[in-house]
Structures are given as structure tokens and as C-alpha cells.
């Protein structure tokens, strides 16, 4: 079977119910938007291939249910994730406050070197805003995470955020490879590179 | 005078002898002289006798003649002497008279002069009198003549007056009199001639004027016909209301023909002591018809009635065409239609009036022909325009207007059956617009649904839902609040909307005098259309929408089950409206059931498709190293993700809040089918991967790795991801995949052969040196032997089959 990509990055979307995780993913994968709120049940994913530095990268983005009752199902996906989007709703103070809890969840269940990013969604609804951009930025700085305000509805910063997260994972990956394989390896090294990448992917296989 | 007298005596002295001779001569010449002296006789013969008779006769004659002459002279002398004195006396006396005569003459002259002077005045007077007499006579003649002429002039002036006051009809009568009676009496006069010459011109003028009046009338009728129509329609409507009120009141069912009074038609209905007179507004009240009558009269009198009739009919025909031509934007508003109908009704009311008020200006046949033309046009126009319309309310109003139109014109005796036939078409169109409208409504309901069970916190909320949707479930009723109803919020909304649709559809049949069976049939048919076409379409669309996920699909399946069960309540609902027992032989049943069944099947199919798509997406991520020397003993990451995904998905499926046993078993069955289909698809996909023709070689390590993945699949199958599978039903899904890698229970020889070929190639290429090792050499030999055997087996099978 011919391989159609160079890298596979698994990303995870988390955040309170109703902050727009599914919409962000729908915008990113289908470039569409649906106003009706259908709460995600359990877990779903979408795949989109992007290009970074001439490499074909498959982003498998897992969309989790924000509702508490699906927590057991969703946390199982933390460990496999290479990047996690923490999403809150700028018109919902509580969802912003809960970001701290979500970060705690990540620390508990995800691998330690997972790339993270905070998104303040629904930035098109400025008139209903409850969380200022500054507070979002400050929180991100506090945790040393990147931050963007997005709107799935108006298609603001959606591409940017996923590309940023993808690029960060790529950077981390390259750094790791360089650590593991000091330069000067040649052809043989490449195979090993590939293997190490694979190990990275399949680390979380068995439940 | 005295001389004369002297001489006169002379001839009387003759001698004797002579006397003798003379006697003799006298005798002879006596005759001669007598002859000579007689003046009358011719002298020729006398003289000849004188000369002829004897010699010397001439001499003797001469002597004798002389004697005679002397005699005569003497006689003359004598006579003169005798009278001389008298003569002198007379002269003297005459001289005396002369003076007196002169005197008298002067007197006479004077008298004459005086008389002349005295008579002068008389003469003048006489002349005057003569003159006066002549004048008098002339005057008498003039008066007499004038008396003859005056009536003519009077008539003429009357005519002028009539013309001025536009009493053309009278004017024409006057003209006729003038021509026939008055002018001939005095035709010798020039003015009469002029008058007579003038009359035809006046007639033409009257013709022109009355024609232009008619034109004004036609114009005004065009302006007013909508008002006339409006009044007639209103009347018809009132009458209808009145009749139905009366009918209800008396319930005797006396249906009187609609009343539309026009002057001279004299229907005055009295119904149960109530008169309708006060309602009556006639066409004449709104339009002055006199120009038509006038014009008609005038043309009739002028003997040109036919021209007028032709003109009138032609104009009205033209007007009819104009009236029947609707405005392009008519279909946009009720007012547009109303105006159109008013015009038409107005036109025909006027036509009817003309038909009855004039004798034969228009004929029944002509009006009927016009009406038939109008009818065809109206129907064509309404057909076209109503098809533009997508607002059911507007179509409904249009229908009401058509009913009133038909009623009104029927009241005037026009056949309107075709209009009622048209109503059937309009009804279909109405239903179409309703369907379109409801398609939007239903779509919106589906779009706004959250596809999660309706949460009810209190008894009130529960009652509210149950009041809107027939839901009965003993289990759920027993539960404590808060609880959840199995269906999502769209279900009661859809049910309510279907009822709304039925009401809306029913509205069309109001005031159409249809039987309840007909209405029942119509309602069922249109409801069926809503269910089988609109709702079904909406559901099918919904199911295919990309944002509708697996859980939504499951909810849709549950929803459709509830809607399906509610169908019989819809039947009851219709029955309650129409009072037609559903047991009646010809009743159309609601076949909404199939809609929901189809939708459910589609949703189920979509679930399987969606799951398979997800599996395909995972499979795309598969990244086997077919040449790997050795597996690291762990199943592939993508496969683990896939299985985890399936596991959590089915977990969610089967834990959907559904306490109703039927639904539980239903969704359970779907989950089972979905699970089976997913496993089969996964198995097929994995096998395809293995059998891919581009894949030439597979190392033992890779086979080991693949085996590990298959084991994971089998583990998943045996872990009962969905409850209710019997035994190892689910594991069987992977059995075809299992064989190539381990046991040979159900090996398909071709599959095995293909796989072994790949393994053989790998061994040859990669392990050249291993041939020297006995173990590997044996293995190689074994593979080759098996390959040979498999080949013959495959060949044999293909021969037999």
C-alpha cells in the first residue's frame, strides 16, 4: 500500500461543551459552518492533509465531547495526541475559567511533551464578549502556550491555529530526531528516523 | 256763294229745235252722259260709242256736250245766286259769334285751370290711397306667407334648441316633421331650401356627437367597470353570506339563486320577511347608460342601427380583450387579482345590462360568445399567474375571489362550470405551494433540532410535550422527574406542523360546497403528499447532510419510529375534521408509514456508510512495512485507534437514553447491524491491503505484525462491543482474514496462493544466504511445495466451476 503522507500528527480538541470545538474542526476540514448546536457525543475525528516545509502531513484531529458524562471516553485519547487545542468561548467566562481544569487534565493524561495551544473561539461575537483578548493572552503566557482568538463562523484564524500547532509539533519532532541521531548518519540513518517516528506514533496503542 | 246760286240755274234753258233734235239726241246722248257722268262705269266703251256710230257724231257729241255744260253752268249760277245772301248773312253772323266764342274760350280755360288746381290734392290723395291699398294688399300677402313660414321657422328654432340642449332624439323627430310636413308647404323659399340642405348635415352632426358620446361612455365604462364589478361582487358575497345565514337559521335548505338587481329586471327577493333591497346597488347607479340608449335610438331613427350595433360590439369586444389582459404583476397581490376580477365582472354586468335594457344591441349569443372567450382567457391567465405564486395565503385568497367571481357571474346567468373546474387545478397548486412552504418549515425544524432526547424537568413540561404529540409510554411515565423522552424536539414540532398543514389544506375547501367525503379524500391525498414527498425529501436530505453524525442518525431513527406511530392519530385528526369514517370503502389511507420506514432505512444505511467511511480514513493511515524483519510485538497504532473509536462509538450507541423497550431493541438491532457491517468492512479492507497487486513481497515479520492486528480485531469482536450477538457471530466477520495468517480452516486456495507467492519472493530476495541454512532451506522447500499444490488446487477449482 503506497504511503500517501510523510507524517501523521494526531491532534485533540478539548474544552467545555458548546465552545465550538466541532465547528472549528468542521471549518478546518470542510470549510463550512453549521449554526445548529448539536452536542458531540463521545468522540469523532476528521483528517486533513496539509503541507509544511514541503512535507505532506496528515492531521488526524480528534473532536471530543465537552460534556462531563463522556469524560471517560475522551480522556483515553489524550495520550495518543501530539497536539492539543484548548478551546474556550470568549462570550462564556466559565469556559475560560475551566481552561485551567483542562490543562490539569492534560497534565494528568497526556504525554509530557504534547504541544498545546489555547483558542478563544467565537471572536466574531464581540458584542457578547466576556473574556478580553488580554486575559486570554495572559493565561497563555502564564502556561507558556501559544494563543489565538478564532471564529469558526467567520473563518478567522482557524487555518492559522491548526497550522501553528502542526508546525510546533514538526519543530519538536525535528529537534528530537537531531537529539537521537547526531548528524552524519547517511542513508541508513533515514530508516532509523522512520522507525523512531513510528515509535512516536504507536506509543499509546494498547489500552 | 251767290255766284254759285246764279250758275246753278243755267242748265235749265234749252231751245225747241234743239229741243227736237235734242230730244232725239237727248235720247241717244242721254245715255252717254248718264254713262259719263256716272262715275262708276268705265269710260272706254262709252267714248268708243261716241266715235264709232256715225260721222260727225263726235262733233255733235261735242256740241251736245257743250250745251250740257252751259246748262250746268247756268244751273250753278242760279244756285249760287240763290244762296249768296244766306251765305253772307251766315258769315256775318259767324263773325259775331266769333267774339263770344273767344270769350267763352277764356272762361273755359280759366275754369279748367281752376279745376286743375282744385283737383291736384285729390289726385295726390288718390295716389296715396292707391299706394296704401297696394301696401295693404302686400302686407296681407306677406302676413299670409309669413304665417305659412313661421311654423317652419319655429320648428327649426326648436330643432336648434333641441340640438343645443342635446336632445338629439327629439331633434331628429323635429327634423323629420320639418322635412315631411313643414318645408314642403313653403318649399319655394330659399331659406327652406337652405334649411332642407342643412338637415342632413345636422343629422350627421348628431350622429357624430352621439357617437362621440358613446365613445365617452365606453371610456367611462372602462373606468368604472371595476367599480361596477366590485359592487356586483360585494353584492354576490353579501347575498351568499345572507343565504347561508338564512339557510342555517331556517335549515330548510332553500337555496335561492343569488340576487343581483339591475333596474328593470325586477327581482326583489323576500326571504323570511327580510328584504334585500337595501343591499342593492345597481349598475345604473354607477354608470350612466343614457349615451348608449341615445346613440342607439338615434342610429335606429337614422336607419343606421346596424352600423351602430357593429361598432358597439366591435368596441366592446376590444374592451373585453383589454379587460382580460392582466397586469404583469397581478399575481403579486390579492389586490391585483381583485382588480382583474372586478374589471371582468364589471364588463359583463354592463353587458348584461345592455342585453336586457336594449333590444338587440347585443344578443344573448354575442354575450355568450364574449363570455366563452373571456372564460378561456381567464382560465389561461389564472393558470399562468397562479403558477408563479408560492404564497399559499395568496392562493387561498385567489380561490375565494374565484368563488365570488363565479357566484357573481352565475347570478347573471353566465355558465361558470369551467371556473369551478379551474378551482381543482388551483387547489392542486395551492397544495403545491403549501408543500413548498412546509418543506421550508420542516427543513428549518430539522436544522434547528439538536438530535438529543427531550429533557423534561417537571410534570408541566411533560404534559406540554404530550399535549403536542401523542406519546404514551408507561415506563417513562413511571420515572421520576427530571427524565428524558426518547425522541428529540423535532418530533412534536413536525407532528404539529403536519396538523397545521392539514388545517391549511382544509382552508381551500371552505365555501366550495364540496361534500365531506371529497374533502376527506382531498385532505388525505394532500397529507400523503406532505408525508411521502415533502417530509420524506426533507428526511432523506437531512440524513445525507455532512454534519449529521452517527448519533444524530440514531436519533433520527428513533424519531421516525415515533412519527410513524403517530400516523394513526393523524388519521383520527382528519376523521374528526371531516366526520368521514375511515372505514368508508373509498377512503384513502395515510401511507406516511412508508416514509418513516424509508427514512429509517436510509438513516441506517447512512450509519453503515459513515462508519465505513471512518474505517476507510483509518485504513488510509495504515503504514505497514511489508519488509520488516520482525514485529515489535505490538499491534499497529492506526488499528488500535480504529478499534478504540469503534468501541467508544458503539458504547455511545447502546447507551443512548432509550427506555422504551421497542426502541431499545430497535436501536440495539441497528447497533448490531452497524457493528457487523463495520467489522466486515474492516476485514475486507485489511484483506484488500494484503492482496494489493502492487504489493509484491511480504516478509514473515510483516505477516507477524499483520497477525497481531488481526488478533486485535478478533479481540474486539469477541469483547461484545454491542450486546446481543449470539456466540461468535461477530468473530466470523474476521474469519476470512484469519486464515491466510494462521489456521487453514476456511482457506480460499487462491488467496493463500497469492499470499504464499509473495512470501516466497521475499524469502528468495532477502535471504539469499539463508538458503545455506538447512532450516530455512526446508522452509523454502515447504513453501514451494505448498504453492505447487495450491496451484493445482486452484486450477482444478477453476476447471470444475
PDB file of N, CA and C in Angstrom, chain A residues 113-155:
ATOM      1  N   UNK A 113       5.360  15.692  26.533  1.00  0.00           N
ATOM      2  CA  UNK A 113       5.867  16.614  25.509  1.00  0.00           C
ATOM      3  C   UNK A 113       4.799  17.028  24.492  1.00  0.00           C
ATOM      4  N   UNK A 114       3.513  16.887  24.861  1.00  0.00           N
ATOM      5  CA  UNK A 114       2.454  17.253  23.918  1.00  0.00           C
ATOM      6  C   UNK A 114       2.462  18.769  23.707  1.00  0.00           C
ATOM      7  N   UNK A 115       2.264  19.137  22.406  1.00  0.00           N
ATOM      8  CA  UNK A 115       2.189  20.573  22.095  1.00  0.00           C
ATOM      9  C   UNK A 115       0.785  21.061  22.427  1.00  0.00           C
ATOM     10  N   UNK A 116       0.701  22.255  22.986  1.00  0.00           N
ATOM     11  CA  UNK A 116      -0.617  22.764  23.347  1.00  0.00           C
ATOM     12  C   UNK A 116      -0.836  24.159  22.741  1.00  0.00           C
ATOM     13  N   UNK A 117      -2.089  24.491  22.687  1.00  0.00           N
ATOM     14  CA  UNK A 117      -2.421  25.819  22.185  1.00  0.00           C
ATOM     15  C   UNK A 117      -3.786  26.209  22.744  1.00  0.00           C
ATOM     16  N   UNK A 118      -3.948  27.483  23.094  1.00  0.00           N
ATOM     17  CA  UNK A 118      -5.250  27.943  23.610  1.00  0.00           C
ATOM     18  C   UNK A 118      -5.956  28.758  22.519  1.00  0.00           C
ATOM     19  N   UNK A 119      -7.228  28.439  22.286  1.00  0.00           N
ATOM     20  CA  UNK A 119      -8.014  29.194  21.311  1.00  0.00           C
ATOM     21  C   UNK A 119      -9.217  29.842  22.006  1.00  0.00           C
ATOM     22  N   UNK A 120      -9.358  31.144  21.793  1.00  0.00           N
ATOM     23  CA  UNK A 120     -10.574  31.836  22.271  1.00  0.00           C
ATOM     24  C   UNK A 120     -11.531  31.940  21.095  1.00  0.00           C
ATOM     25  N   UNK A 121     -12.482  31.040  21.035  1.00  0.00           N
ATOM     26  CA  UNK A 121     -13.369  30.970  19.863  1.00  0.00           C
ATOM     27  C   UNK A 121     -14.537  31.963  19.966  1.00  0.00           C
ATOM     28  N   UNK A 122     -15.219  32.076  18.860  1.00  0.00           N
ATOM     29  CA  UNK A 122     -16.392  32.963  18.701  1.00  0.00           C
ATOM     30  C   UNK A 122     -15.998  34.437  18.776  1.00  0.00           C
ATOM     31  N   UNK A 123     -14.811  34.772  18.297  1.00  0.00           N
ATOM     32  CA  UNK A 123     -14.371  36.168  18.380  1.00  0.00           C
ATOM     33  C   UNK A 123     -15.154  37.072  17.439  1.00  0.00           C
ATOM     34  N   UNK A 124     -16.051  36.479  16.630  1.00  0.00           N
ATOM     35  CA  UNK A 124     -16.921  37.331  15.797  1.00  0.00           C
ATOM     36  C   UNK A 124     -18.022  37.975  16.634  1.00  0.00           C
ATOM     37  N   UNK A 125     -18.290  37.369  17.805  1.00  0.00           N
ATOM     38  CA  UNK A 125     -19.382  37.895  18.646  1.00  0.00           C
ATOM     39  C   UNK A 125     -18.835  38.865  19.684  1.00  0.00           C
ATOM     40  N   UNK A 126     -18.244  39.944  19.199  1.00  0.00           N
ATOM     41  CA  UNK A 126     -17.583  40.893  20.095  1.00  0.00           C
ATOM     42  C   UNK A 126     -18.558  41.558  21.065  1.00  0.00           C
ATOM     43  N   UNK A 127     -19.792  41.731  20.608  1.00  0.00           N
ATOM     44  CA  UNK A 127     -20.772  42.409  21.463  1.00  0.00           C
ATOM     45  C   UNK A 127     -21.163  41.587  22.680  1.00  0.00           C
ATOM     46  N   UNK A 128     -20.887  40.311  22.617  1.00  0.00           N
ATOM     47  CA  UNK A 128     -21.251  39.466  23.768  1.00  0.00           C
ATOM     48  C   UNK A 128     -20.006  39.005  24.539  1.00  0.00           C
ATOM     49  N   UNK A 129     -18.918  39.620  24.197  1.00  0.00           N
ATOM     50  CA  UNK A 129     -17.640  39.175  24.767  1.00  0.00           C
ATOM     51  C   UNK A 129     -17.618  39.304  26.287  1.00  0.00           C
ATOM     52  N   UNK A 130     -17.110  38.266  26.935  1.00  0.00           N
ATOM     53  CA  UNK A 130     -16.954  38.307  28.405  1.00  0.00           C
ATOM     54  C   UNK A 130     -15.488  38.183  28.788  1.00  0.00           C
ATOM     55  N   UNK A 131     -14.701  37.653  27.863  1.00  0.00           N
ATOM     56  CA  UNK A 131     -13.275  37.435  28.166  1.00  0.00           C
ATOM     57  C   UNK A 131     -12.461  38.265  27.175  1.00  0.00           C
ATOM     58  N   UNK A 132     -11.687  39.203  27.726  1.00  0.00           N
ATOM     59  CA  UNK A 132     -10.894  40.060  26.833  1.00  0.00           C
ATOM     60  C   UNK A 132      -9.733  39.266  26.254  1.00  0.00           C
ATOM     61  N   UNK A 133      -9.269  39.741  25.113  1.00  0.00           N
ATOM     62  CA  UNK A 133      -8.140  39.088  24.462  1.00  0.00           C
ATOM     63  C   UNK A 133      -6.904  39.082  25.396  1.00  0.00           C
ATOM     64  N   UNK A 134      -6.767  40.199  26.152  1.00  0.00           N
ATOM     65  CA  UNK A 134      -5.591  40.322  27.045  1.00  0.00           C
ATOM     66  C   UNK A 134      -5.568  39.212  28.082  1.00  0.00           C
ATOM     67  N   UNK A 135      -6.761  38.918  28.623  1.00  0.00           N
ATOM     68  CA  UNK A 135      -6.817  37.861  29.656  1.00  0.00           C
ATOM     69  C   UNK A 135      -6.441  36.523  29.027  1.00  0.00           C
ATOM     70  N   UNK A 136      -6.913  36.331  27.833  1.00  0.00           N
ATOM     71  CA  UNK A 136      -6.565  35.091  27.124  1.00  0.00           C
ATOM     72  C   UNK A 136      -5.068  35.008  26.916  1.00  0.00           C
ATOM     73  N   UNK A 137      -4.507  36.119  26.438  1.00  0.00           N
ATOM     74  CA  UNK A 137      -3.067  36.150  26.176  1.00  0.00           C
ATOM     75  C   UNK A 137      -2.274  35.919  27.460  1.00  0.00           C
ATOM     76  N   UNK A 138      -2.773  36.551  28.525  1.00  0.00           N
ATOM     77  CA  UNK A 138      -2.038  36.438  29.806  1.00  0.00           C
ATOM     78  C   UNK A 138      -2.023  34.985  30.276  1.00  0.00           C
ATOM     79  N   UNK A 139      -3.200  34.370  30.203  1.00  0.00           N
ATOM     80  CA  UNK A 139      -3.302  32.978  30.644  1.00  0.00           C
ATOM     81  C   UNK A 139      -2.330  32.107  29.852  1.00  0.00           C
ATOM     82  N   UNK A 140      -2.293  32.350  28.521  1.00  0.00           N
ATOM     83  CA  UNK A 140      -1.411  31.556  27.666  1.00  0.00           C
ATOM     84  C   UNK A 140       0.048  31.767  28.054  1.00  0.00           C
ATOM     85  N   UNK A 141       0.385  33.017  28.329  1.00  0.00           N
ATOM     86  CA  UNK A 141       1.780  33.313  28.719  1.00  0.00           C
ATOM     87  C   UNK A 141       2.125  32.615  30.027  1.00  0.00           C
ATOM     88  N   UNK A 142       1.136  32.659  30.953  1.00  0.00           N
ATOM     89  CA  UNK A 142       1.348  32.018  32.253  1.00  0.00           C
ATOM     90  C   UNK A 142       1.729  30.555  32.089  1.00  0.00           C
ATOM     91  N   UNK A 143       1.080  29.908  31.123  1.00  0.00           N
ATOM     92  CA  UNK A 143       1.355  28.475  30.940  1.00  0.00           C
ATOM     93  C   UNK A 143       2.407  28.238  29.875  1.00  0.00           C
ATOM     94  N   UNK A 144       2.872  29.340  29.243  1.00  0.00           N
ATOM     95  CA  UNK A 144       3.876  29.196  28.184  1.00  0.00           C
ATOM     96  C   UNK A 144       3.306  28.512  26.956  1.00  0.00           C
ATOM     97  N   UNK A 145       2.055  28.871  26.641  1.00  0.00           N
ATOM     98  CA  UNK A 145       1.393  28.245  25.499  1.00  0.00           C
ATOM     99  C   UNK A 145       1.055  29.333  24.495  1.00  0.00           C
ATOM    100  N   UNK A 146       0.967  28.937  23.211  1.00  0.00           N
ATOM    101  CA  UNK A 146       0.546  29.914  22.198  1.00  0.00           C
ATOM    102  C   UNK A 146      -0.955  30.164  22.294  1.00  0.00           C
ATOM    103  N   UNK A 147      -1.369  31.332  21.800  1.00  0.00           N
ATOM    104  CA  UNK A 147      -2.779  31.726  21.927  1.00  0.00           C
ATOM    105  C   UNK A 147      -3.267  32.418  20.660  1.00  0.00           C
ATOM    106  N   UNK A 148      -4.480  32.106  20.281  1.00  0.00           N
ATOM    107  CA  UNK A 148      -5.120  32.819  19.156  1.00  0.00           C
ATOM    108  C   UNK A 148      -6.600  32.956  19.456  1.00  0.00           C
ATOM    109  N   UNK A 149      -7.165  34.091  19.017  1.00  0.00           N
ATOM    110  CA  UNK A 149      -8.625  34.182  19.052  1.00  0.00           C
ATOM    111  C   UNK A 149      -9.142  33.771  17.675  1.00  0.00           C
ATOM    112  N   UNK A 150     -10.176  32.939  17.676  1.00  0.00           N
ATOM    113  CA  UNK A 150     -10.660  32.382  16.401  1.00  0.00           C
ATOM    114  C   UNK A 150     -12.162  32.605  16.252  1.00  0.00           C
ATOM    115  N   UNK A 151     -12.612  32.417  15.005  1.00  0.00           N
ATOM    116  CA  UNK A 151     -14.053  32.336  14.773  1.00  0.00           C
ATOM    117  C   UNK A 151     -14.290  31.295  13.690  1.00  0.00           C
ATOM    118  N   UNK A 152     -14.953  30.224  14.089  1.00  0.00           N
ATOM    119  CA  UNK A 152     -15.267  29.194  13.094  1.00  0.00           C
ATOM    120  C   UNK A 152     -16.315  29.739  12.142  1.00  0.00           C
ATOM    121  N   UNK A 153     -17.205  30.578  12.681  1.00  0.00           N
ATOM    122  CA  UNK A 153     -18.292  31.108  11.871  1.00  0.00           C
ATOM    123  C   UNK A 153     -17.753  32.043  10.793  1.00  0.00           C
ATOM    124  N   UNK A 154     -16.891  32.982  11.186  1.00  0.00           N
ATOM    125  CA  UNK A 154     -16.365  33.947  10.221  1.00  0.00           C
ATOM    126  C   UNK A 154     -15.044  33.480   9.629  1.00  0.00           C
ATOM    127  N   UNK A 155     -14.646  32.297   9.965  1.00  0.00           N
ATOM    128  CA  UNK A 155     -13.413  31.727   9.437  1.00  0.00           C
ATOM    129  C   UNK A 155     -12.210  32.630   9.741  1.00  0.00           C
TER     130      UNK A 155
END
